XYZ file of N, CA and C in Angstrom:
492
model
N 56.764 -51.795 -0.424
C 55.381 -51.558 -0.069
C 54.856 -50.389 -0.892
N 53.652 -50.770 -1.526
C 53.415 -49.611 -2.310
C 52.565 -48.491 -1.380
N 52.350 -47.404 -2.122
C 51.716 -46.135 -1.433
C 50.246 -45.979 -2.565
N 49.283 -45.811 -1.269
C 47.723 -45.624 -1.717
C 48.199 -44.737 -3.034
N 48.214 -43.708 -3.390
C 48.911 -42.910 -4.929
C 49.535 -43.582 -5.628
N 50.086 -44.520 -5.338
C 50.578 -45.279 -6.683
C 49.684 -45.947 -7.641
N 48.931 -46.353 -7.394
C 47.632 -47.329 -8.058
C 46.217 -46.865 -7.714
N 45.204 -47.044 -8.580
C 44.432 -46.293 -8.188
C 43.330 -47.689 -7.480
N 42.098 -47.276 -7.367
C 41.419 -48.497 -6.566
C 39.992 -47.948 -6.897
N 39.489 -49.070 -7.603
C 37.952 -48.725 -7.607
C 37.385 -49.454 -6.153
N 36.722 -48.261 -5.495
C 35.869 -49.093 -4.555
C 34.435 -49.124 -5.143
N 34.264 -50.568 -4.335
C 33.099 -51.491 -4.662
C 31.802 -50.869 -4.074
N 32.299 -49.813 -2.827
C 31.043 -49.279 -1.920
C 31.135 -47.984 -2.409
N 30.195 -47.683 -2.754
C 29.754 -45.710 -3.278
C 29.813 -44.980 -2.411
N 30.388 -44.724 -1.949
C 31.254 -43.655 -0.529
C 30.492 -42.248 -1.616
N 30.700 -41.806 -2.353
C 30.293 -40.987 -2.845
C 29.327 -40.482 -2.935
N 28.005 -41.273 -3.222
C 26.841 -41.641 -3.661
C 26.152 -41.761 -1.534
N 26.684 -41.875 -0.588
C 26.493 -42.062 0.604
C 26.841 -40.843 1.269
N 27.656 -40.049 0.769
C 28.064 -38.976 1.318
C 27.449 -37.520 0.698
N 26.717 -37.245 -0.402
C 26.096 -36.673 -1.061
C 24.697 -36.858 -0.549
N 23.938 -37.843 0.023
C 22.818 -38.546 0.005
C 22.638 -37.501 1.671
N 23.989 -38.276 2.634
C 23.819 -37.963 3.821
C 23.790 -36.156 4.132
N 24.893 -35.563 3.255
C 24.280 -34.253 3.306
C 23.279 -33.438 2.731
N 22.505 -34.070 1.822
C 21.292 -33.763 1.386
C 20.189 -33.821 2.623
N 20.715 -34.776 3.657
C 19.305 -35.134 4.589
C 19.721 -33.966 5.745
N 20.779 -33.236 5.356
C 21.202 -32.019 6.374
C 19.974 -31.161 5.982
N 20.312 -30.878 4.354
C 18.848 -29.724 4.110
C 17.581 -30.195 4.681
N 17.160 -31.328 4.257
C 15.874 -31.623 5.081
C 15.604 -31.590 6.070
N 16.935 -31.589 7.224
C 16.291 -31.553 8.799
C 16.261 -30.099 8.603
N 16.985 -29.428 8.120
C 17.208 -28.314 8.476
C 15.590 -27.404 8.300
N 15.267 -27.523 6.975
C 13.861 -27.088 6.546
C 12.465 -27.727 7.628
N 13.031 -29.254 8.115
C 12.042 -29.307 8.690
C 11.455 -28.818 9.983
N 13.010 -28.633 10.652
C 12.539 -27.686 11.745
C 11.995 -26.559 11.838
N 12.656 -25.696 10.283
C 11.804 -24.453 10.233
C 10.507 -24.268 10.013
N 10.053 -25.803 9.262
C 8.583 -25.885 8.959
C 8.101 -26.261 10.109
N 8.777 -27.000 10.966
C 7.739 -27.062 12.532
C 7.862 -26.057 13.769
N 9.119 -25.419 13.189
C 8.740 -23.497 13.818
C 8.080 -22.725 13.447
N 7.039 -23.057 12.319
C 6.592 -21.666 11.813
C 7.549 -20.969 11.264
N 8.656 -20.708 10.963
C 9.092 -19.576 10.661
C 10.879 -20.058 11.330
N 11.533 -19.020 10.085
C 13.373 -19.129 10.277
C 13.547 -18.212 11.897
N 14.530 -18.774 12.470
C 15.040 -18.309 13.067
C 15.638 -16.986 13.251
N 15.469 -16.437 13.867
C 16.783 -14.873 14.163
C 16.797 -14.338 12.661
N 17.955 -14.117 12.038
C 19.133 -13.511 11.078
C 18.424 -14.930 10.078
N 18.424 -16.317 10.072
C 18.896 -16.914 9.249
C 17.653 -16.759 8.034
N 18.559 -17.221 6.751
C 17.475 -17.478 5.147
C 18.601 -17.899 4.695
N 18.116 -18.905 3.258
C 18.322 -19.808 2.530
C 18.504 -19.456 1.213
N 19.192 -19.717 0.320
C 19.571 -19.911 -1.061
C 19.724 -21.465 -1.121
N 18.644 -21.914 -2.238
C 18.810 -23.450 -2.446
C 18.600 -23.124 -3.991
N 20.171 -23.420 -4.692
C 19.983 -24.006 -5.757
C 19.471 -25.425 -6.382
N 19.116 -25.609 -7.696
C 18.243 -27.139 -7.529
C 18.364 -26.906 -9.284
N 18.346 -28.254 -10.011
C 17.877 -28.295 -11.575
C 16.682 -28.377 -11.787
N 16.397 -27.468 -12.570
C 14.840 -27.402 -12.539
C 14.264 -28.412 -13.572
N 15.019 -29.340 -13.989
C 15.034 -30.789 -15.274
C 15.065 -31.761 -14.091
N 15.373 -31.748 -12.913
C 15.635 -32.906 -12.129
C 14.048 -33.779 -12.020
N 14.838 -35.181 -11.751
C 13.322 -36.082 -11.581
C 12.639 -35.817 -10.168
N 11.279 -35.333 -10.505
C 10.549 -34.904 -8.861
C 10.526 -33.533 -8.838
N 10.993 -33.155 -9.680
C 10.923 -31.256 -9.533
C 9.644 -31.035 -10.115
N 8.870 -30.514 -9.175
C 7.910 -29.454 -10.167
C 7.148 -28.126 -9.862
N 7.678 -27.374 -10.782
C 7.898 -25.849 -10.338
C 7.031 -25.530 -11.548
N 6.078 -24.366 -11.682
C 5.085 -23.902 -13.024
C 6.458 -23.717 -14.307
N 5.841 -24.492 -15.466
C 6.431 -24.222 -16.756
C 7.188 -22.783 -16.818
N 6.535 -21.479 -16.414
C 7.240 -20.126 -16.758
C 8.420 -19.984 -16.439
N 8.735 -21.457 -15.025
C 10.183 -21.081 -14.014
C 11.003 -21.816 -14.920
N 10.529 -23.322 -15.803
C 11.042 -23.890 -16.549
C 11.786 -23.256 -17.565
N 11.140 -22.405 -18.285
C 11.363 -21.436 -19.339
C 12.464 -21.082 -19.385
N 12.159 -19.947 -18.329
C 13.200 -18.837 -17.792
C 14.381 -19.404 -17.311
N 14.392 -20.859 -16.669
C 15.275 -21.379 -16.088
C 15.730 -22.470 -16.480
N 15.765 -22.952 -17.877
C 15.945 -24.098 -18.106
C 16.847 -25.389 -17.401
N 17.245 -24.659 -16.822
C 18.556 -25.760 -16.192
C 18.772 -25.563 -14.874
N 18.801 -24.811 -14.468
C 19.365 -24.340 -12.709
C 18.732 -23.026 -11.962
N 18.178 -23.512 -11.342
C 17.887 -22.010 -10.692
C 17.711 -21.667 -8.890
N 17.886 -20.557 -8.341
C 18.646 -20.417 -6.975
C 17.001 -19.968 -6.543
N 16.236 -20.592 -5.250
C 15.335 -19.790 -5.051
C 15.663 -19.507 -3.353
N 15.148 -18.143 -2.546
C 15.565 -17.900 -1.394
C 14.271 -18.116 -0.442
N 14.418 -18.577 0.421
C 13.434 -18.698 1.761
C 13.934 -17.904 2.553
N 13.234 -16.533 2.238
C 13.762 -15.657 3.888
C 12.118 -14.910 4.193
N 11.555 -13.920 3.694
C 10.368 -13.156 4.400
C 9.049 -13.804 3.569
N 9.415 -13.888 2.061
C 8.153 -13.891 1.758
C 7.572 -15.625 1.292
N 7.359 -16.196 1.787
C 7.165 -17.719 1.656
C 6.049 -18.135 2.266
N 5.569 -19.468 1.881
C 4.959 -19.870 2.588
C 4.137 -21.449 2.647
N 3.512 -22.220 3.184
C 3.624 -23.672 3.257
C 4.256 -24.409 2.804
N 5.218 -24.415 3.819
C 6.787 -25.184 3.667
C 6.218 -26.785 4.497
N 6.322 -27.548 3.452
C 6.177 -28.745 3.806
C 7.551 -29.753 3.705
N 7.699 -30.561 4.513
C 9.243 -31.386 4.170
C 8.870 -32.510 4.753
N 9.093 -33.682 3.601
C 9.473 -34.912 3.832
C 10.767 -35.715 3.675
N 10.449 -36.725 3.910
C 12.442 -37.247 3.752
C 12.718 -37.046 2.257
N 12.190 -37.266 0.907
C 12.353 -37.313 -0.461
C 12.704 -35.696 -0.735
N 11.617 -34.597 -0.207
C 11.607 -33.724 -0.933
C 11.084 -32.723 -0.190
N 11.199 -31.388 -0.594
C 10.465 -30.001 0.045
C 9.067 -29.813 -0.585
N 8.329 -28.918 -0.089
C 7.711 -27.913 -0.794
C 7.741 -26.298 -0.434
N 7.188 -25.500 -1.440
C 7.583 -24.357 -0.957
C 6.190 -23.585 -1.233
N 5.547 -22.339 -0.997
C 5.028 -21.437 -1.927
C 5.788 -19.827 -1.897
N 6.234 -19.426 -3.715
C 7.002 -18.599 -3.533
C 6.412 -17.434 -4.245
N 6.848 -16.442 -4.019
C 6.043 -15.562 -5.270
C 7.427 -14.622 -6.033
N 7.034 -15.382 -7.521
C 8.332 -13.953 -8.426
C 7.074 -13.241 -9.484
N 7.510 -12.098 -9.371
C 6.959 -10.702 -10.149
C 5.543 -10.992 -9.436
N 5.285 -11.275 -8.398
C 4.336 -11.126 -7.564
C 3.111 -12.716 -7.871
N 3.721 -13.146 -8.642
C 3.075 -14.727 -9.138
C 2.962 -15.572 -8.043
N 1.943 -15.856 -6.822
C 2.243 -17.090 -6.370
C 2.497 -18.559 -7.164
N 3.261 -18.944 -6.419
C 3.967 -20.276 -7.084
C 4.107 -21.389 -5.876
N 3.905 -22.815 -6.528
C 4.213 -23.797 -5.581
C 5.228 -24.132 -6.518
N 6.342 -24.890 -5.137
C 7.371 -25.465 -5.901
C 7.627 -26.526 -4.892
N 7.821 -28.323 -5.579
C 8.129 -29.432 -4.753
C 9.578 -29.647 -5.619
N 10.271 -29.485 -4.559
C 11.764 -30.180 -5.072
C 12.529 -31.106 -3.969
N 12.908 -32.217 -4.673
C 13.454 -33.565 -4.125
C 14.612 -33.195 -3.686
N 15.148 -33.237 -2.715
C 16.537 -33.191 -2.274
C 17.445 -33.563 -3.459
N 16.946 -34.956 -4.132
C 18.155 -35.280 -4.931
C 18.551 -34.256 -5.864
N 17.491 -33.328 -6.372
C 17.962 -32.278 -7.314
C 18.916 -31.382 -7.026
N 18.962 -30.918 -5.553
C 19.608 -29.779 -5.106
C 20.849 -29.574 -5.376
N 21.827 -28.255 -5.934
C 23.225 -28.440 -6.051
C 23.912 -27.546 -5.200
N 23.140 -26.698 -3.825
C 23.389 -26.081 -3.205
C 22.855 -25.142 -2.477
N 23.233 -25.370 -0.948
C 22.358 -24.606 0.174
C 23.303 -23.740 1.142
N 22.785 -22.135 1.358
C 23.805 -21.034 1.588
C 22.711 -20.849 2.442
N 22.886 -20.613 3.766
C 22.619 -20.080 5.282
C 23.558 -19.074 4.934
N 23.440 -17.822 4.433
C 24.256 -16.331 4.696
C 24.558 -15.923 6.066
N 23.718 -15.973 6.869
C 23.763 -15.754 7.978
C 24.999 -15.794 8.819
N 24.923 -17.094 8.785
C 26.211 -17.383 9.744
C 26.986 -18.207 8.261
N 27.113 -17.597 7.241
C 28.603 -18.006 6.134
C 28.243 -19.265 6.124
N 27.302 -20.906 6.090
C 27.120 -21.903 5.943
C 26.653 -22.188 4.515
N 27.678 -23.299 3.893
C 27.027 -23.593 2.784
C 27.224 -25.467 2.433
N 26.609 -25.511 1.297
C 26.853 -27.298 1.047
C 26.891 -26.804 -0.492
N 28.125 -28.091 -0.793
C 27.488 -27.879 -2.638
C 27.521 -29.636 -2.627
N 26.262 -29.556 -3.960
C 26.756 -31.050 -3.863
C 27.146 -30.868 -5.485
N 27.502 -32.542 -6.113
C 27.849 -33.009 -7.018
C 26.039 -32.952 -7.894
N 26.071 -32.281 -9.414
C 25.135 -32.401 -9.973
C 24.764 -33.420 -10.473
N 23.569 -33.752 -10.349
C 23.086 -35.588 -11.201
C 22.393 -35.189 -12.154
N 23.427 -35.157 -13.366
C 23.495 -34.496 -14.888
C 22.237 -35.748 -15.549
N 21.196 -35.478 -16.364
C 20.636 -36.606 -16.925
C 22.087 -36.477 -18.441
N 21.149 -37.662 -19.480
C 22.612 -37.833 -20.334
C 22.933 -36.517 -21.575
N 23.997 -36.375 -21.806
C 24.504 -34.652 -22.347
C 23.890 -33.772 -21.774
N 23.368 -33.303 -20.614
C 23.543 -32.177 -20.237
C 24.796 -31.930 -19.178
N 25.051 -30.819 -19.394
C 26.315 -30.230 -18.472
C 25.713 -29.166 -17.700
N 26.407 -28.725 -16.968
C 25.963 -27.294 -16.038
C 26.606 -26.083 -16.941
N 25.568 -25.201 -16.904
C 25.363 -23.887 -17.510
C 25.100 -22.830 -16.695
N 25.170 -21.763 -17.319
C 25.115 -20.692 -16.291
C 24.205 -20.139 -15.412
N 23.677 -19.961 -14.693
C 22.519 -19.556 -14.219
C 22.273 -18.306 -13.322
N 21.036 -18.045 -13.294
C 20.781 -16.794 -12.686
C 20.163 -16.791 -11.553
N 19.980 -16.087 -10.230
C 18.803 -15.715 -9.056
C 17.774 -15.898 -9.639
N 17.059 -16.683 -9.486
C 15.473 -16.745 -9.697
C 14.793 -15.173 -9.440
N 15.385 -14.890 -8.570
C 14.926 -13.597 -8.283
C 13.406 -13.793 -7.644
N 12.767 -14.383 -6.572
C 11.290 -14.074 -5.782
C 11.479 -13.005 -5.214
N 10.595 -12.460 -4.855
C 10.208 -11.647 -3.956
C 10.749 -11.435 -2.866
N 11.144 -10.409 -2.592
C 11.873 -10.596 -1.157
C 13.161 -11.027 -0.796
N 13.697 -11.185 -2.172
C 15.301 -11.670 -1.917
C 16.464 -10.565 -1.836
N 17.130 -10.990 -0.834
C 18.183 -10.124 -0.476
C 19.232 -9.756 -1.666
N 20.185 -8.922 -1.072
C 21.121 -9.132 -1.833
C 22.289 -10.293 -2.008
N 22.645 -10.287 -2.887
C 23.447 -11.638 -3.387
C 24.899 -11.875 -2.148
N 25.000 -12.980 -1.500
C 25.921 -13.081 0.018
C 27.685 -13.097 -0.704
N 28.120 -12.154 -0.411
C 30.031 -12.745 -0.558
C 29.866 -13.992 -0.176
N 31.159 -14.747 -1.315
C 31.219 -16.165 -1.837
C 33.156 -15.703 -1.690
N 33.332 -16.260 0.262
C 34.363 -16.091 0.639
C 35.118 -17.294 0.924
N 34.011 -18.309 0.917
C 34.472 -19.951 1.238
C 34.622 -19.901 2.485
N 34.235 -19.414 3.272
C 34.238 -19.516 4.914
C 32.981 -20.841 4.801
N 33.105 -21.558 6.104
C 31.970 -22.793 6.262
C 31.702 -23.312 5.123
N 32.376 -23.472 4.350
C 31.907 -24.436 2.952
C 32.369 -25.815 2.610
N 31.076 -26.344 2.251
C 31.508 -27.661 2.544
C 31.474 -28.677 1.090
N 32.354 -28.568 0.312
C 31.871 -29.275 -0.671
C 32.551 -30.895 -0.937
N 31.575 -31.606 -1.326
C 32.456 -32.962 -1.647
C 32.303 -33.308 -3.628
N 33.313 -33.554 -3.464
C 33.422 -34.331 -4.748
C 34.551 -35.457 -4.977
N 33.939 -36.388 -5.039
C 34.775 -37.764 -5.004
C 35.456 -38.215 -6.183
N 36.118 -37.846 -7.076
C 36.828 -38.758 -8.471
C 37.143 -40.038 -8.387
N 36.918 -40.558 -9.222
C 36.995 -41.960 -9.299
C 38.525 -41.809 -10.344
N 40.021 -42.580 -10.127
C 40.539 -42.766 -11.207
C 40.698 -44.179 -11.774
N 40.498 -43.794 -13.043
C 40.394 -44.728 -14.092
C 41.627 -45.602 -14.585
C-alpha cells in the first residue's frame, strides 16, 4: 500500500485558490463591522499590506511611484470613509498630510496584522507575469504607530505547493 508522500497528486479542486479566497472574506467582515461601528474597537488597528499593481487597486499615482509594488497602509486614528463591499475596501488616508482615497480589492491583499491582540493572515501573492515580490516599505500615513514585533504568535499563513 502506498503512502500519500510517495507520489504526488494533482488535485482537480483548487483547495488553494478556496482557502486564500475564504480568508480574504475574514478581512472584509472584519472592516465591515468596523465600518458599521463607526470606528475600531478598544486597543485594536490594522496593517494591510496590498500590491499597489493589483487589478482593482486604485490609490493616487504619487503612492504608485513611491510604491511601486507593495505597500503596508494602517487604519488606526487617522482615517476615514471606510466603505466595504464583498470585492473590495475603501479607505480615506492622509500621508505627509495629503488626503487620499484608496479602493483596494481583497484579491490584492498580502497581509492583515491586528497588533493588538498578535493576529495576523498572510496570503499567497497573485504575481501578474515576471513580477516577483520586492522589498517594501510602511507607507508611512499619518498616525501610524510604531512597527508591531513579528513573533509569529496568531499567525496564520497558507501556502499550498503543488508537486510536479
Amino acid at each position: 500500500m502506498a503512502r500519500m508522500d510517495d507520489h504526488s497528486i494533482d488535485s482537480l479542486i483548487p483547495y488553494d485558490e478556496i482557502v486564500q479566497e475564504a480568508l480574504r472574506a475574514v478581512v472584509g467582515r472584519v472592516l465591515g463591522s468596523v465600518a458599521e461601528g463607526g470606528a475600531l474597537p478598544g486597543e485594536h488597528h490594522f496593517y494591510i499590506t496590498f500590491k499597489t499593481q493589483a487589478s482593482g487597486v486604485d490609490i493616487p499615482q504619487r503612492l504608485i511611484e513611491r510604491f511601486p509594488d507593495e505597500m503596508t497602509i494602517v487604519l488606526q486614528n487617522r482615517y476615514w470613509d471606510l466603505t466595504v463591499d464583498d470585492q473590495r475596501f475603501s479607505v480615506g488616508l492622509s500621508f505627509n498630510q495629503v488626503p487620499s482615497k484608496l479602493v483596494i480589492p481583497y484579491s490584492a491583499i498580502t497581509g492583515f496584522h491586528d497588533p493588538s491582540v498578535n493576529f495576523e493572515l498572510r496570503f499567497q501573492a497573485q504575481e501578474g507575469p515576471g513580477d516577483g515580490p520586492g522589498p517594501h516599505d510602511s507607507a508611512e500615513n499619518d498616525g501610524t504607530p510604531s512597527q508591531p514585533a513579528e513573533d509569529g504568535s496568531n499567525v496564520v499563513s497558507v501556502d499550498f505547493k503543488r508537486k510536479k
